[in-house]
Structures are given as structure tokens and as C-alpha cells.
CSV table of C-alpha atoms in Angstrom, one decimal:
chain,number,residue,atom,x,y,z
A,1048,MET,CA,-0.1,0.0,0.1
A,1049,ASP,CA,1.1,3.6,-0.5
A,1050,GLU,CA,1.3,4.2,3.2
A,1051,ASN,CA,3.7,1.4,3.7
A,1052,LYS,CA,5.8,2.6,0.8
A,1053,MET,CA,6.1,6.0,2.2
A,1054,GLY,CA,7.1,4.6,5.6
A,1055,THR,CA,9.5,1.7,4.4
A,1056,MET,CA,10.9,2.5,1.0
A,1057,PRO,CA,14.6,3.6,1.3
A,1058,ALA,CA,14.7,7.3,1.9
A,1059,ARG,CA,16.7,8.3,-1.2
A,1060,ARG,CA,14.7,6.3,-3.6
A,1061,LEU,CA,11.4,7.4,-2.0
A,1062,LEU,CA,12.4,11.1,-2.4
A,1063,LEU,CA,13.3,10.6,-6.0
A,1064,HIS,CA,10.2,8.4,-6.7
A,1065,MET,CA,8.0,11.2,-5.3
A,1066,ALA,CA,9.9,14.2,-6.6
A,1067,TRP,CA,11.0,13.6,-10.1
A,1068,PRO,CA,7.5,13.8,-11.7
A,1069,MET,CA,6.7,17.0,-9.9
A,1070,MET,CA,10.0,18.5,-10.8
A,1071,LEU,CA,9.4,17.5,-14.5
A,1072,SER,CA,5.9,18.9,-14.4
A,1073,MET,CA,6.9,22.2,-12.9
A,1074,PHE,CA,9.7,22.5,-15.5
A,1075,ILE,CA,7.1,22.2,-18.1
A,1076,GLN,CA,5.0,24.9,-16.4
A,1077,ALA,CA,8.0,27.1,-16.4
A,1078,LEU,CA,8.5,26.4,-20.1
A,1079,TYR,CA,5.0,27.4,-21.1
A,1080,ASN,CA,5.0,30.5,-19.0
A,1081,MET,CA,8.0,31.7,-20.9
A,1082,VAL,CA,6.7,30.7,-24.3
A,1083,ASP,CA,3.5,32.5,-23.6
A,1084,SER,CA,5.3,35.8,-23.0
A,1085,MET,CA,7.4,35.2,-26.1
A,1086,PHE,CA,4.4,34.6,-28.4
A,1087,VAL,CA,2.7,37.8,-27.0
A,1088,SER,CA,5.8,39.8,-27.4
A,1089,TRP,CA,5.7,39.1,-31.1
A,1090,MET,CA,2.2,40.5,-31.2
A,1091,SER,CA,3.2,43.9,-29.9
A,1092,GLY,CA,5.1,45.7,-27.0
A,1093,GLU,CA,1.8,46.9,-25.4
A,1094,ALA,CA,0.5,43.3,-25.3
A,1095,PHE,CA,3.7,42.1,-23.6
A,1096,GLN,CA,3.7,45.0,-21.1
A,1097,ALA,CA,0.0,44.2,-20.3
A,1098,LEU,CA,0.9,40.5,-19.5
A,1099,ALA,CA,3.9,41.7,-17.4
A,1100,LEU,CA,1.6,44.0,-15.2
A,1101,ALA,CA,-0.9,41.1,-15.0
A,1102,TYR,CA,1.8,38.7,-13.9
A,1103,PRO,CA,1.7,39.6,-10.2
A,1104,VAL,CA,-2.0,38.6,-10.1
A,1105,GLN,CA,-1.2,35.3,-11.5
A,1106,MET,CA,1.7,34.9,-9.1
A,1107,PHE,CA,-0.7,35.6,-6.2
A,1108,MET,CA,-3.3,33.1,-7.4
A,1109,ILE,CA,-0.5,30.4,-7.6
A,1110,ALA,CA,0.7,31.4,-4.2
A,1111,VAL,CA,-2.8,30.8,-2.7
A,1112,CYS,CA,-3.0,27.4,-4.3
A,1113,VAL,CA,0.5,26.3,-3.4
A,1114,GLY,CA,0.2,27.6,0.1
A,1115,THR,CA,-3.2,26.0,0.7
A,1116,GLY,CA,-1.8,22.8,-0.9
A,1117,VAL,CA,1.0,22.9,1.7
A,1118,GLY,CA,-1.6,22.8,4.5
A,1119,VAL,CA,-3.7,20.1,2.7
A,1120,ASN,CA,-0.6,18.0,1.8
A,1121,ALA,CA,1.0,18.1,5.2
A,1122,LEU,CA,-2.2,17.5,7.2
A,1123,LEU,CA,-3.3,14.6,4.8
A,1124,SER,CA,0.2,13.0,4.8
A,1125,ARG,CA,0.2,13.2,8.7
A,1126,ARG,CA,-3.3,11.5,9.0
A,1127,LEU,CA,-2.1,8.8,6.6
A,1128,GLY,CA,1.1,8.2,8.7
A,1129,GLU,CA,-1.0,7.8,11.7
A,1130,GLN,CA,-3.2,5.3,9.9
A,1131,ASP,CA,-6.3,7.5,10.3
A,1132,ARG,CA,-8.2,6.9,7.0
A,1133,ALA,CA,-11.4,8.6,8.1
A,1134,GLY,CA,-9.4,11.7,9.2
A,1135,ALA,CA,-7.4,11.6,5.9
A,1136,SER,CA,-10.7,11.6,4.0
A,1137,ALA,CA,-12.1,14.5,5.8
A,1138,VAL,CA,-8.9,16.5,5.2
A,1139,ALA,CA,-9.0,15.7,1.4
A,1140,LEU,CA,-12.8,16.8,1.1
A,1141,ASN,CA,-12.3,20.0,3.1
A,1142,GLY,CA,-9.2,20.6,1.0
A,1143,VAL,CA,-11.4,20.7,-2.1
A,1144,PHE,CA,-13.9,22.9,-0.4
A,1145,VAL,CA,-11.3,25.6,0.6
A,1146,TYR,CA,-9.9,25.5,-3.0
A,1147,LEU,CA,-13.5,26.3,-4.3
A,1148,LEU,CA,-13.7,29.2,-1.8
A,1149,SER,CA,-10.3,30.4,-3.3
A,1150,TRP,CA,-11.9,30.4,-6.8
A,1151,LEU,CA,-14.9,32.4,-5.7
A,1152,VAL,CA,-12.5,35.2,-4.4
A,1153,PHE,CA,-10.5,35.2,-7.8
A,1154,LEU,CA,-13.9,35.2,-9.7
A,1155,LEU,CA,-14.9,38.3,-7.8
A,1156,PHE,CA,-11.7,40.0,-8.6
A,1157,GLY,CA,-12.1,39.1,-12.3
A,1158,LEU,CA,-15.6,40.6,-12.4
A,1159,PHE,CA,-15.1,43.8,-10.7
A,1160,LEU,CA,-11.3,44.6,-10.1
A,1161,ALA,CA,-9.4,43.4,-13.2
A,1162,ARG,CA,-9.5,46.5,-15.2
A,1163,PRO,CA,-9.1,49.0,-12.3
A,1164,PHE,CA,-6.0,47.0,-11.2
A,1165,MET,CA,-4.5,47.5,-14.6
A,1166,GLY,CA,-5.4,51.2,-14.6
A,1167,PHE,CA,-3.6,51.7,-11.4
A,1168,PHE,CA,-0.3,50.7,-12.9
A,1169,THR,CA,-0.5,52.3,-16.3
A,1170,CYS,CA,-2.0,55.4,-18.1
A,1171,ASP,CA,-1.9,53.8,-21.4
A,1172,PRO,CA,-5.6,52.8,-22.5
A,1173,LEU,CA,-4.3,50.0,-25.0
A,1174,ILE,CA,-2.3,48.3,-22.1
A,1175,THR,CA,-5.2,48.8,-19.8
A,1176,ASP,CA,-7.6,47.2,-22.3
A,1177,TYR,CA,-5.3,44.3,-23.0
A,1178,GLY,CA,-4.5,43.6,-19.3
A,1179,GLY,CA,-8.1,43.9,-18.3
A,1180,ILE,CA,-9.2,41.3,-20.9
A,1181,TYR,CA,-6.5,39.0,-20.0
A,1182,LEU,CA,-6.9,39.2,-16.2
A,1183,SER,CA,-10.7,38.8,-16.5
A,1184,ILE,CA,-10.5,35.6,-18.3
A,1185,VAL,CA,-7.7,33.9,-16.2
A,1186,THR,CA,-9.3,35.0,-12.9
A,1187,CYS,CA,-12.9,34.3,-13.7
A,1188,CYS,CA,-12.2,30.9,-15.1
A,1189,SER,CA,-9.5,30.1,-12.4
A,1190,VAL,CA,-11.6,27.1,-11.1
A,1191,GLY,CA,-9.5,25.1,-13.4
A,1192,ILE,CA,-6.1,26.0,-11.7
A,1193,THR,CA,-7.7,25.7,-8.1
A,1194,MET,CA,-9.1,22.2,-8.7
A,1195,GLN,CA,-6.0,21.2,-10.5
A,1196,PHE,CA,-3.9,22.0,-7.5
A,1197,ALA,CA,-6.6,20.3,-5.2
A,1198,THR,CA,-6.5,17.0,-7.0
A,1199,ALA,CA,-2.7,16.9,-7.5
A,1200,ARG,CA,-2.1,17.6,-3.7
A,1201,ILE,CA,-4.4,14.8,-2.7
A,1202,LEU,CA,-2.7,12.4,-5.0
A,1203,LEU,CA,0.8,13.4,-4.0
A,1204,ALA,CA,-0.1,13.1,-0.3
A,1205,THR,CA,-1.3,9.5,-0.7
A,1206,GLY,CA,2.0,8.6,-2.4
A,1207,ASP,CA,1.1,8.9,-6.1
A,1208,PRO,CA,3.8,11.1,-7.8
A,1209,LEU,CA,2.8,10.3,-11.4
A,1210,GLY,CA,-0.8,11.7,-11.0
A,1211,PRO,CA,0.3,15.3,-10.4
A,1212,MET,CA,2.7,15.2,-13.2
A,1213,ILE,CA,0.0,13.9,-15.6
A,1214,ILE,CA,-2.4,16.7,-14.4
A,1215,GLN,CA,0.0,19.6,-14.7
A,1216,GLY,CA,1.9,18.0,-17.8
A,1217,ILE,CA,-1.2,17.5,-19.9
A,1218,GLY,CA,-2.6,21.1,-19.2
A,1219,ALA,CA,0.8,22.6,-20.1
A,1220,VAL,CA,1.0,20.7,-23.3
A,1221,LEU,CA,-2.4,21.8,-24.4
A,1222,ASN,CA,-1.5,25.4,-23.5
A,1223,LEU,CA,1.6,25.3,-25.7
A,1224,ILE,CA,-0.4,23.9,-28.6
A,1225,LEU,CA,-3.3,26.5,-28.4
A,1226,ASP,CA,-1.2,29.6,-27.7
A,1227,PRO,CA,0.0,30.3,-31.3
A,1228,LEU,CA,-3.3,29.1,-32.7
A,1229,LEU,CA,-5.5,31.4,-30.6
A,1230,ILE,CA,-3.1,34.3,-30.4
A,1231,PHE,CA,-2.3,34.6,-34.2
A,1232,GLY,CA,-5.2,32.6,-35.6
A,1233,CYS,CA,-5.1,29.6,-38.0
A,1234,GLY,CA,-7.6,28.6,-40.7
A,1235,PRO,CA,-11.1,29.1,-39.4
A,1236,VAL,CA,-9.8,30.3,-35.9
A,1237,PRO,CA,-9.6,34.1,-36.0
A,1238,PRO,CA,-6.6,35.9,-34.2
A,1239,LEU,CA,-7.7,36.5,-30.7
A,1240,GLY,CA,-4.6,38.3,-29.4
A,1241,VAL,CA,-4.1,38.4,-25.6
A,1242,ALA,CA,-7.6,37.0,-25.1
A,1243,GLY,CA,-6.3,34.0,-27.1
A,1244,ALA,CA,-3.3,33.7,-24.8
A,1245,ALA,CA,-5.7,33.7,-21.8
A,1246,LEU,CA,-8.1,31.2,-23.3
A,1247,ALA,CA,-5.2,28.9,-24.0
A,1248,THR,CA,-4.1,29.2,-20.4
A,1249,VAL,CA,-7.4,28.5,-18.8
A,1250,SER,CA,-8.2,25.6,-21.3
A,1251,GLY,CA,-5.0,23.8,-20.2
A,1252,GLN,CA,-6.0,24.4,-16.6
A,1253,LEU,CA,-9.6,23.0,-17.1
A,1254,LEU,CA,-8.3,19.9,-18.9
A,1255,GLY,CA,-5.8,19.3,-15.9
A,1256,MET,CA,-8.8,19.7,-13.5
A,1257,THR,CA,-10.8,17.1,-15.5
A,1258,VAL,CA,-8.0,14.6,-15.5
A,1259,GLY,CA,-7.3,15.3,-11.8
A,1260,PHE,CA,-10.9,14.5,-10.7
A,1261,PHE,CA,-10.8,11.3,-12.8
A,1262,LEU,CA,-7.6,10.1,-11.1
A,1263,VAL,CA,-8.8,11.1,-7.6
A,1264,SER,CA,-12.0,9.3,-8.1
A,1265,GLY,CA,-10.1,6.0,-8.6
A,1266,ARG,CA,-8.2,6.1,-5.2
A,1267,LYS,CA,-9.2,3.3,-2.9
A,1268,ASP,CA,-7.3,4.4,0.2
A,1269,LEU,CA,-9.6,7.4,0.7
A,1270,SER,CA,-13.4,7.7,0.8
A,1271,LEU,CA,-14.2,10.9,-1.1
A,1272,SER,CA,-18.0,10.8,-1.7
A,1273,PRO,CA,-19.3,14.3,-1.4
A,1274,ARG,CA,-22.9,13.2,-0.7
A,1275,ARG,CA,-22.6,13.4,3.1
A,1276,PHE,CA,-19.8,16.0,3.3
A,1277,ARG,CA,-20.1,18.9,5.7
A,1278,PRO,CA,-17.4,21.5,6.1
A,1279,SER,CA,-15.3,20.9,9.2
A,1280,GLY,CA,-14.2,24.1,11.0
A,1281,ASP,CA,-11.5,22.2,12.8
A,1282,VAL,CA,-10.0,20.6,9.8
A,1283,ILE,CA,-10.2,23.9,7.8
A,1284,ARG,CA,-8.5,25.8,10.6
A,1285,GLU,CA,-5.7,23.3,10.8
A,1286,ILE,CA,-5.3,23.5,7.0
A,1287,TYR,CA,-4.8,27.2,7.1
A,1288,ARG,CA,-2.8,27.1,10.3
A,1289,ILE,CA,-0.2,25.2,8.3
A,1290,GLY,CA,-1.0,26.8,4.9
A,1291,LEU,CA,-1.6,30.4,5.7
A,1292,PRO,CA,2.2,31.1,6.4
A,1293,ALA,CA,2.9,29.3,3.2
A,1294,ILE,CA,0.3,31.5,1.3
A,1295,VAL,CA,2.0,34.6,2.7
A,1296,MET,CA,5.4,33.2,1.9
A,1297,GLN,CA,4.6,32.3,-1.7
A,1298,SER,CA,2.9,35.8,-2.1
A,1299,LEU,CA,6.2,37.6,-1.0
A,1300,ALA,CA,7.5,37.2,-4.6
A,1301,THR,CA,4.6,39.4,-5.8
A,1302,PHE,CA,5.3,42.1,-3.4
A,1303,MET,CA,9.1,41.7,-4.0
A,1304,THR,CA,8.6,42.1,-7.7
A,1305,LEU,CA,6.6,45.2,-7.2
A,1306,GLY,CA,9.0,46.8,-4.7
A,1307,LEU,CA,12.1,46.0,-6.8
A,1308,ASN,CA,10.4,47.5,-9.9
A,1309,LYS,CA,9.8,50.8,-7.9
A,1310,ILE,CA,13.2,50.9,-6.5
A,1311,MET,CA,15.1,50.0,-9.6
A,1312,ALA,CA,13.1,52.5,-11.7
A,1313,LEU,CA,14.6,55.2,-9.5
A,1314,PHE,CA,18.2,54.4,-10.7
A,1315,SER,CA,17.9,52.8,-14.2
A,1316,GLU,CA,15.4,52.5,-17.0
A,1317,SER,CA,16.8,49.3,-18.2
A,1318,ALA,CA,16.9,47.8,-14.8
A,1319,VAL,CA,13.1,47.1,-14.8
A,1320,PHE,CA,13.5,45.3,-18.1
A,1321,ILE,CA,16.4,43.3,-16.8
A,1322,LEU,CA,14.4,42.3,-13.8
A,1323,GLY,CA,11.6,41.1,-15.8
A,1324,VAL,CA,13.8,39.0,-17.9
A,1325,TYR,CA,15.4,37.6,-14.8
A,1326,PHE,CA,12.2,36.5,-13.3
A,1327,LYS,CA,11.2,34.6,-16.5
A,1328,ILE,CA,14.6,32.9,-16.5
A,1329,GLN,CA,14.6,32.3,-12.8
A,1330,SER,CA,11.5,30.0,-13.1
A,1331,PHE,CA,13.5,27.5,-15.1
A,1332,ILE,CA,16.0,27.2,-12.3
A,1333,PHE,CA,13.8,27.4,-9.3
A,1334,MET,CA,10.8,25.4,-10.6
A,1335,PRO,CA,12.6,22.0,-10.4
A,1336,VAL,CA,13.7,22.8,-6.7
A,1337,PHE,CA,9.9,23.7,-6.0
A,1338,GLY,CA,9.0,20.4,-7.5
A,1339,LEU,CA,11.5,18.7,-5.3
A,1340,ASN,CA,9.8,20.4,-2.3
A,1341,ASN,CA,6.4,19.2,-3.4
A,1342,GLY,CA,7.8,15.6,-3.3
A,1343,LEU,CA,9.7,16.2,0.0
A,1344,THR,CA,6.6,17.7,1.9
A,1345,PRO,CA,4.4,14.6,2.0
A,1346,VAL,CA,7.1,12.1,2.7
A,1347,VAL,CA,8.6,14.2,5.6
A,1348,GLY,CA,4.9,14.8,6.8
A,1349,TYR,CA,4.1,11.1,6.7
A,1350,ASN,CA,7.3,10.1,8.6
A,1351,TYR,CA,6.8,12.9,11.0
A,1352,GLY,CA,3.4,11.4,11.8
A,1353,ALA,CA,5.0,8.0,12.1
A,1354,ARG,CA,7.7,9.6,14.4
A,1355,SER,CA,10.6,8.2,12.4
A,1356,ARG,CA,13.6,10.6,13.0
A,1357,GLY,CA,16.2,8.7,10.9
A,1358,ARG,CA,14.1,8.8,7.8
A,1359,ILE,CA,13.2,12.4,8.2
A,1360,VAL,CA,16.8,13.5,8.6
A,1361,ALA,CA,17.9,11.3,5.6
A,1362,LEU,CA,15.1,12.8,3.4
A,1363,ILE,CA,16.1,16.3,4.3
A,1364,ARG,CA,19.7,15.8,3.7
A,1365,PHE,CA,19.3,14.1,0.2
A,1366,ALA,CA,16.9,17.0,-0.8
A,1367,LEU,CA,19.5,19.5,0.2
A,1368,GLU,CA,22.1,17.7,-1.9
A,1369,ILE,CA,19.8,17.7,-4.9
A,1370,GLY,CA,18.8,21.2,-4.4
A,1371,VAL,CA,22.4,22.5,-4.2
A,1372,VAL,CA,23.3,20.7,-7.5
A,1373,ILE,CA,20.4,22.2,-9.3
A,1374,MET,CA,21.1,25.7,-8.2
A,1375,ALA,CA,24.9,25.3,-8.8
A,1376,ALA,CA,23.9,24.3,-12.3
A,1377,GLY,CA,21.7,27.4,-12.6
A,1378,THR,CA,24.6,29.6,-11.5
A,1379,LEU,CA,26.8,28.3,-14.2
A,1380,LEU,CA,24.2,28.8,-16.8
A,1381,LEU,CA,23.7,32.5,-16.0
A,1382,ALA,CA,27.4,33.0,-15.4
A,1383,LEU,CA,28.4,31.7,-18.8
A,1384,PHE,CA,25.5,32.5,-21.1
A,1385,PRO,CA,23.7,35.6,-19.7
A,1386,HIS,CA,23.7,37.4,-22.9
A,1387,ARG,CA,21.9,34.5,-24.8
A,1388,PHE,CA,19.1,34.7,-22.2
A,1389,LEU,CA,18.6,38.4,-22.6
A,1390,GLN,CA,18.5,38.1,-26.4
A,1391,LEU,CA,15.6,35.7,-26.1
A,1392,PHE,CA,13.6,38.9,-25.2
A,1393,HIS,CA,15.2,41.1,-27.9
A,1394,ALA,CA,17.2,43.0,-25.4
A,1395,GLU,CA,18.9,46.1,-26.9
A,1396,SER,CA,22.7,46.8,-26.7
A,1397,ASN,CA,22.6,49.1,-23.8
A,1398,VAL,CA,20.4,46.6,-21.9
A,1399,LEU,CA,22.8,43.8,-22.7
A,1400,ALA,CA,25.8,45.8,-21.4
A,1401,THR,CA,24.2,46.2,-18.0
A,1402,GLY,CA,22.2,42.9,-18.0
A,1403,VAL,CA,25.1,40.6,-18.4
A,1404,SER,CA,26.8,41.7,-15.2
A,1405,ALA,CA,23.4,41.8,-13.4
A,1406,LEU,CA,22.5,38.3,-14.1
A,1407,ARG,CA,25.9,37.2,-13.0
A,1408,MET,CA,25.7,39.0,-9.7
A,1409,ILE,CA,22.2,37.6,-9.0
A,1410,SER,CA,23.1,34.0,-9.8
A,1411,SER,CA,25.9,34.1,-7.2
A,1412,GLY,CA,23.3,33.6,-4.5
A,1413,PHE,CA,21.4,30.7,-6.1
A,1414,VAL,CA,23.1,27.9,-4.0
A,1415,PHE,CA,22.2,29.8,-0.7
A,1416,ALA,CA,18.6,30.2,-2.0
A,1417,GLY,CA,18.3,26.4,-2.7
A,1418,VAL,CA,19.2,25.5,0.9
A,1419,SER,CA,16.7,27.9,2.3
A,1420,VAL,CA,13.9,26.9,0.1
A,1421,ILE,CA,14.4,23.1,0.9
A,1422,LEU,CA,14.6,23.8,4.7
A,1423,CYS,CA,11.4,26.0,4.6
A,1424,ALA,CA,9.6,22.9,2.9
A,1425,ALA,CA,10.8,20.7,5.8
A,1426,PHE,CA,9.7,23.3,8.3
A,1427,GLN,CA,6.2,23.2,6.8
A,1428,ALA,CA,6.0,19.5,6.8
A,1429,MET,CA,6.9,19.3,10.5
A,1430,GLY,CA,4.3,22.0,11.4
A,1431,ALA,CA,6.8,24.8,12.0
A,1432,SER,CA,5.3,27.1,9.3
A,1433,MET,CA,6.2,30.3,11.1
A,1434,LEU,CA,9.9,29.5,10.9
A,1435,SER,CA,9.4,29.0,7.1
A,1436,LEU,CA,7.7,32.3,6.9
A,1437,ALA,CA,10.4,34.0,8.8
A,1438,VAL,CA,13.0,32.8,6.4
A,1439,SER,CA,11.0,33.8,3.3
A,1440,LEU,CA,10.3,37.2,4.8
A,1441,SER,CA,14.0,37.7,5.2
A,1442,ARG,CA,14.8,36.5,1.6
A,1443,GLN,CA,12.2,38.4,-0.3
A,1444,LEU,CA,11.2,41.5,1.7
A,1445,VAL,CA,13.1,42.4,4.9
A,1446,LEU,CA,16.6,42.0,3.5
A,1447,ILE,CA,16.4,42.4,-0.2
A,1448,LEU,CA,14.5,45.6,-0.6
A,1449,PRO,CA,16.5,47.8,1.8
A,1450,ALA,CA,19.8,46.3,0.3
A,1451,ALA,CA,18.6,47.2,-3.2
A,1452,LEU,CA,17.8,50.8,-2.1
A,1453,LEU,CA,21.1,51.3,-0.3
A,1454,LEU,CA,23.2,49.7,-3.0
A,1455,GLY,CA,21.3,51.7,-5.7
A,1456,HIS,CA,22.1,55.0,-3.9
A,1457,PHE,CA,25.9,53.9,-3.7
A,1458,SER,CA,26.1,52.6,-7.2
A,1459,PRO,CA,23.2,51.5,-9.5
A,1460,ARG,CA,25.5,48.9,-11.2
A,1461,PHE,CA,25.9,47.2,-7.7
A,1462,MET,CA,22.4,47.2,-6.7
A,1463,TRP,CA,21.9,43.5,-8.1
A,1464,LEU,CA,24.2,42.4,-5.2
A,1465,CYS,CA,21.0,42.7,-3.0
A,1466,PHE,CA,20.0,39.2,-4.3
A,1467,PRO,CA,23.1,37.3,-3.1
A,1468,ILE,CA,23.4,39.3,0.2
A,1469,ALA,CA,19.8,38.4,1.1
A,1470,GLU,CA,20.1,34.9,0.1
A,1471,LEU,CA,23.3,34.4,2.1
A,1472,LEU,CA,21.9,35.9,5.4
A,1473,SER,CA,18.6,34.2,5.0
A,1474,CYS,CA,20.5,30.8,4.5
A,1475,LEU,CA,22.3,31.3,7.8
A,1476,LEU,CA,19.0,32.0,9.4
A,1477,ALA,CA,17.4,28.9,7.9
A,1478,LEU,CA,20.3,26.7,9.2
A,1479,LEU,CA,19.9,28.1,12.8
A,1480,PHE,CA,16.1,27.3,12.6
A,1481,TYR,CA,16.7,23.8,11.4
A,1482,ARG,CA,19.1,23.3,14.4
A,1483,LYS,CA,16.3,24.4,16.8
A,1484,VAL,CA,13.7,22.2,15.0
A,1485,TYR,CA,16.1,19.2,15.3
A,1486,ARG,CA,16.5,19.6,19.0
A,1487,GLU,CA,12.9,20.3,19.8
A,1488,LYS,CA,11.0,18.0,17.4
A,1489,LEU,CA,13.3,15.4,16.1
A,1490,VAL,CA,15.6,14.4,19.0
A,1491,PRO,CA,12.6,13.1,21.2
A,1492,MET,CA,11.7,10.7,18.2
A,1493,SER,CA,12.9,7.1,17.6
A,1494,GLU,CA,15.9,6.4,15.3
A,1495,ARG,CA,13.7,4.6,12.8
């Protein structure tokens, strides 16, 4: 049974078994996000700017889904580790319910706030129109992404790593196919522009949702009939007790992006463009590590419920080894080929001159970031969500924004050092927190 596998399979093999499908699917997600932007940039500069301004809203939606999933995943894995099938089923059903509530919030935003949001950031009516159309579609139809996450997290927590990969992968592939067809038109299909990009995105998400419900309905280790379901306040509170710090943590990237855009615009016009390119490239490097986290969280949560210290420590150590290797490879890529990445987005010569050194400086902190991200996932799985939040706040707000402002005043070309400075100090903080968690939570457990 899946429970026995998560409690008895050798730790390294278990982590690889659980993580590689999520790492691959999230890499595909990063790929279609970049391709989406590239297709729209071929349409017009205004269309590209509209999607760039809409991107923080999409980041926030994903943050809510990922953070909620941390709560559902950790709690469901823990119940399974305790051999509480009824409790696990209740967590799964309440998880679907809270994801539906999230969709209703996104729907209201799409109906009433999409266009005002765009108008707050630009005075260009064309960009406002493009962005309003795009945001309205992706938020109103976001039931696809919320239910996609709900079903994927249920499958992952029960020890099925292939299901989430199929859910996310099949939606991403459909998005890649539909993007050029709907944006530029083909045969009887008229060119829909930014609306076509939005429709391609939500079509992939709705397909992933459909496949996800089909896979979840076939699980025999959970009783997921909605007929007698009643929301449980206790379960929902516990999901958000674990997941809310993760939601806030994931949302920090949105506020960091907005803050850095404002700060860097004070010192250099090209800095905002370089920052936008970096965040697109960053997803390729960081997404596999986030996928590794998605595999790590349920297995650590399961073994935490089973009180098996030896397996928890082995899993975290192996995840750190993999994360450091991935981030070191990312550092090499940006250090050796920064100009190639900038040219993907048609960077002009003046931007290339500044951007090459900027990307190299930013990448010098990747390894420290990998350690912090892995340990944050471990903290969440063991119920220490506030420690995870503290590290993420340090990485993405408390340290990086003041550092960027101070360095910018000293010399604009050195302000990119705010990234490695924030990553190094946050990594040291994460290691101190791990020592605390080890002493307080793991030492009292058995050596199993």
C-alpha cells in the first residue's frame, strides 16, 4: 500500500520516486510561461507589457493554491502516517472545499477589479484594455487551476507522484499547442490576441482539472464521496494554520517584484526590463527545486506522523544535496550565457551591457537560496510554518528591498548584489532554525 511505501521504502529512492514527476511537470510549467510571454511579445510591445503587469496577479493566485496545498498536503500525509483513514478523507474533502472558496475570491476580482487594477499601474488605454481582458479571463475561469492543485495535492499526499505530473503536464502541453493558434489565428480560428493567450491558459487548466478528478475518483485508500460532506471548522482551521504562512510566503514574490520594480526604476530605466527577464529565466532554475519540495513535503509529513527521525533526517539531507546541485547548475548557466538569455527577449545593446553583469551577480546567491527553500519545505511538513515564513520574509522583503535601495544610492550597477546578500543571510537563518527544530521536534523521536 502507499502508506507502507512512504514509511518503508529507502529514503533516497522514495524522495526521487515522489519528486521527479513534480520536478518535470513544474519545469514544463516554467516552459509554457516563458513561451506564452514570447508569443505575446511578437504581437506587440503593449501586449507584452499588459501581461507583465498582470503577472503579479497570476503569481498571487498560484501562491494561494500552493500555500493551501502545503496545508492540505502536510495534514493529509500526517493523517495517513497515523493510519487515520477517516481523518485523511475528511482532510481531502475539506481541501477541495477551501480551494473552491479560493476560486470564488478570484472570480470576484475578475468581475469587478481586473480593469481597475491595470489602470492603477498604467495610463496607456491600450495596455489597460489588453490587461483587463487577459486578467478577467484567467481569474474568472480560475476554477481550473484551483481544482488542478486540489486534486494534485491529494494524489501526492497519498503517495502517487505520477498523477500530479500527468495533471500539470497535460494542461501545459495543451496550452503550448493552443497559444499560437489562438493568439495569431489559424484557418477558421480568428486571431484573438491577448484573449487567445488567456483562453489557452485556462483551457489547459480546465483539462488538468478534469484529468485530476478522474484520477482522484479512482483512489481506494480514501473515501471521497461528497454526498454526506459537511465542512469541518476544525479541519479547515488546521489546513490554514499550516497553509496560511505558506500562502503569505509564496505571495512575497509578488510584493518583492513590485517593490524592486519601484526601487530600480529610480536608478535605471533598463533595470526594470532586466528584472523582468530575470524572473522569467529564474522559473526554469527554481521550478525544479519547488517540484522537489512538493515531493519532500508529503514524505517528511508522513514520517513525522510516524515519528521516524532517521528517515526524516535522511530525506532532508538528500533533498539539500539535490537542491544545491540544481542551483549550482543554474549559477553556471547564468554566469556563462547571460547574453543568450537576454537576447531571447530582444534586449537592446545598452540593456545587454548592464544585464550581463546583473545576471551574473544575481546568480551568485542561487546555492544559498536552494538551501533556504528546501529547509522551508521541511519546516512546513513538520508543522513549523512560522519558521518557514520568517526565512521567506528575510529573503524576499526584509533584507532584499533595503539592500537594493542602499546599493542603488551607492552605485546602480551594484544594486543587483542585493540578491546574493539577502540569500546568504537568509540561508544562515534557515540553518539556525533547522538546528532548533532538530533539537525540539526530532531528538525526542525514535531512530527509525
